[in-house]
Amino acid sequence: HIQQKRFKLKLCTSEQRFIVAQNDQQPKTKPVMFIGDEGTGAGSRIKGFLRYGGIWKQRIQVKYVNVRITDEYMASQVCLYCFSKLDQLMQRKLNKGRQISFKSKGSL
């Protein structure tokens, strides 16, 4: 049990050092760590029992950086400012007299 606790603390410490080093390059920003809810029992009736993972990482990291828990599939689709799901705008373009709809490359 002691080795497992040391491993978890060592893992989180290395992640915190990486985040702090990245934040030193841009001192005006606050770091936000996105952690997926895989294995935490989110949305389950058993709430973490008989599940792998757990919430140990969130509990350790929240002491040092801002932590946001998201679905695994939405980790790259979340706005960094308001934490809502990103939407891609549909744009229209005239091509040879016809209107073509396509998704914009930027997200809002």
JSON list of C-alpha atoms in Angstrom, two decimals, residues 8-55:
[
{"chain": "A", "resi": 8, "resn": "LYS", "atom": "CA", "xyz": [0.78, 7.96, -7.20]},
{"chain": "A", "resi": 9, "resn": "LEU", "atom": "CA", "xyz": [2.45, 10.95, -5.53]},
{"chain": "A", "resi": 10, "resn": "LYS", "atom": "CA", "xyz": [5.49, 10.63, -7.79]},
{"chain": "A", "resi": 11, "resn": "LEU", "atom": "CA", "xyz": [3.30, 10.47, -10.90]},
{"chain": "A", "resi": 12, "resn": "CYS", "atom": "CA", "xyz": [1.30, 13.53, -9.89]},
{"chain": "A", "resi": 13, "resn": "THR", "atom": "CA", "xyz": [4.44, 15.46, -8.95]},
{"chain": "A", "resi": 14, "resn": "SER", "atom": "CA", "xyz": [5.98, 14.89, -12.38]},
{"chain": "A", "resi": 15, "resn": "GLU", "atom": "CA", "xyz": [2.75, 16.05, -14.05]},
{"chain": "A", "resi": 16, "resn": "GLN", "atom": "CA", "xyz": [2.67, 19.16, -11.83]},
{"chain": "A", "resi": 17, "resn": "ARG", "atom": "CA", "xyz": [6.28, 20.01, -12.73]},
{"chain": "A", "resi": 18, "resn": "PHE", "atom": "CA", "xyz": [5.44, 19.73, -16.41]},
{"chain": "A", "resi": 19, "resn": "ILE", "atom": "CA", "xyz": [2.43, 22.03, -16.03]},
{"chain": "A", "resi": 20, "resn": "VAL", "atom": "CA", "xyz": [4.37, 24.60, -14.00]},
{"chain": "A", "resi": 21, "resn": "ALA", "atom": "CA", "xyz": [7.20, 24.57, -16.57]},
{"chain": "A", "resi": 22, "resn": "GLN", "atom": "CA", "xyz": [4.70, 25.17, -19.38]},
{"chain": "A", "resi": 23, "resn": "ASN", "atom": "CA", "xyz": [3.01, 27.93, -17.39]},
{"chain": "A", "resi": 24, "resn": "ASP", "atom": "CA", "xyz": [6.33, 29.72, -16.76]},
{"chain": "A", "resi": 25, "resn": "GLN", "atom": "CA", "xyz": [6.50, 30.45, -20.48]},
{"chain": "A", "resi": 26, "resn": "GLN", "atom": "CA", "xyz": [3.09, 32.17, -20.34]},
{"chain": "A", "resi": 27, "resn": "PRO", "atom": "CA", "xyz": [2.82, 33.73, -16.85]},
{"chain": "A", "resi": 28, "resn": "LYS", "atom": "CA", "xyz": [-0.59, 35.39, -17.41]},
{"chain": "A", "resi": 29, "resn": "THR", "atom": "CA", "xyz": [-2.45, 32.12, -17.89]},
{"chain": "A", "resi": 30, "resn": "LYS", "atom": "CA", "xyz": [-3.73, 29.77, -15.22]},
{"chain": "A", "resi": 31, "resn": "PRO", "atom": "CA", "xyz": [-3.05, 26.10, -15.88]},
{"chain": "A", "resi": 32, "resn": "VAL", "atom": "CA", "xyz": [-6.03, 23.76, -16.19]},
{"chain": "A", "resi": 33, "resn": "MET", "atom": "CA", "xyz": [-5.62, 20.00, -16.13]},
{"chain": "A", "resi": 34, "resn": "PHE", "atom": "CA", "xyz": [-8.28, 17.92, -17.86]},
{"chain": "A", "resi": 35, "resn": "ILE", "atom": "CA", "xyz": [-8.74, 14.50, -16.30]},
{"chain": "A", "resi": 36, "resn": "GLY", "atom": "CA", "xyz": [-11.04, 11.94, -17.85]},
{"chain": "A", "resi": 37, "resn": "ASP", "atom": "CA", "xyz": [-13.71, 10.27, -15.78]},
{"chain": "A", "resi": 38, "resn": "GLU", "atom": "CA", "xyz": [-12.84, 6.78, -17.04]},
{"chain": "A", "resi": 39, "resn": "GLY", "atom": "CA", "xyz": [-13.13, 4.29, -14.20]},
{"chain": "A", "resi": 40, "resn": "THR", "atom": "CA", "xyz": [-14.46, 6.71, -11.59]},
{"chain": "A", "resi": 41, "resn": "GLY", "atom": "CA", "xyz": [-17.98, 5.34, -11.68]},
{"chain": "A", "resi": 42, "resn": "ALA", "atom": "CA", "xyz": [-19.46, 8.53, -13.13]},
{"chain": "A", "resi": 43, "resn": "GLY", "atom": "CA", "xyz": [-23.04, 7.91, -14.20]},
{"chain": "A", "resi": 44, "resn": "SER", "atom": "CA", "xyz": [-23.06, 4.47, -12.59]},
{"chain": "A", "resi": 45, "resn": "ARG", "atom": "CA", "xyz": [-25.24, 3.16, -9.79]},
{"chain": "A", "resi": 46, "resn": "ILE", "atom": "CA", "xyz": [-22.30, 1.45, -8.12]},
{"chain": "A", "resi": 47, "resn": "LYS", "atom": "CA", "xyz": [-20.35, 4.74, -7.80]},
{"chain": "A", "resi": 48, "resn": "GLY", "atom": "CA", "xyz": [-16.81, 3.46, -8.04]},
{"chain": "A", "resi": 49, "resn": "PHE", "atom": "CA", "xyz": [-17.17, -0.01, -6.57]},
{"chain": "A", "resi": 50, "resn": "LEU", "atom": "CA", "xyz": [-15.86, -2.82, -8.75]},
{"chain": "A", "resi": 51, "resn": "ARG", "atom": "CA", "xyz": [-14.40, -0.21, -11.10]},
{"chain": "A", "resi": 52, "resn": "TYR", "atom": "CA", "xyz": [-10.80, 0.33, -12.06]},
{"chain": "A", "resi": 53, "resn": "GLY", "atom": "CA", "xyz": [-9.28, 3.75, -11.63]},
{"chain": "A", "resi": 54, "resn": "GLY", "atom": "CA", "xyz": [-10.84, 5.94, -9.01]},
{"chain": "A", "resi": 55, "resn": "ILE", "atom": "CA", "xyz": [-10.69, 9.58, -8.06]}
]
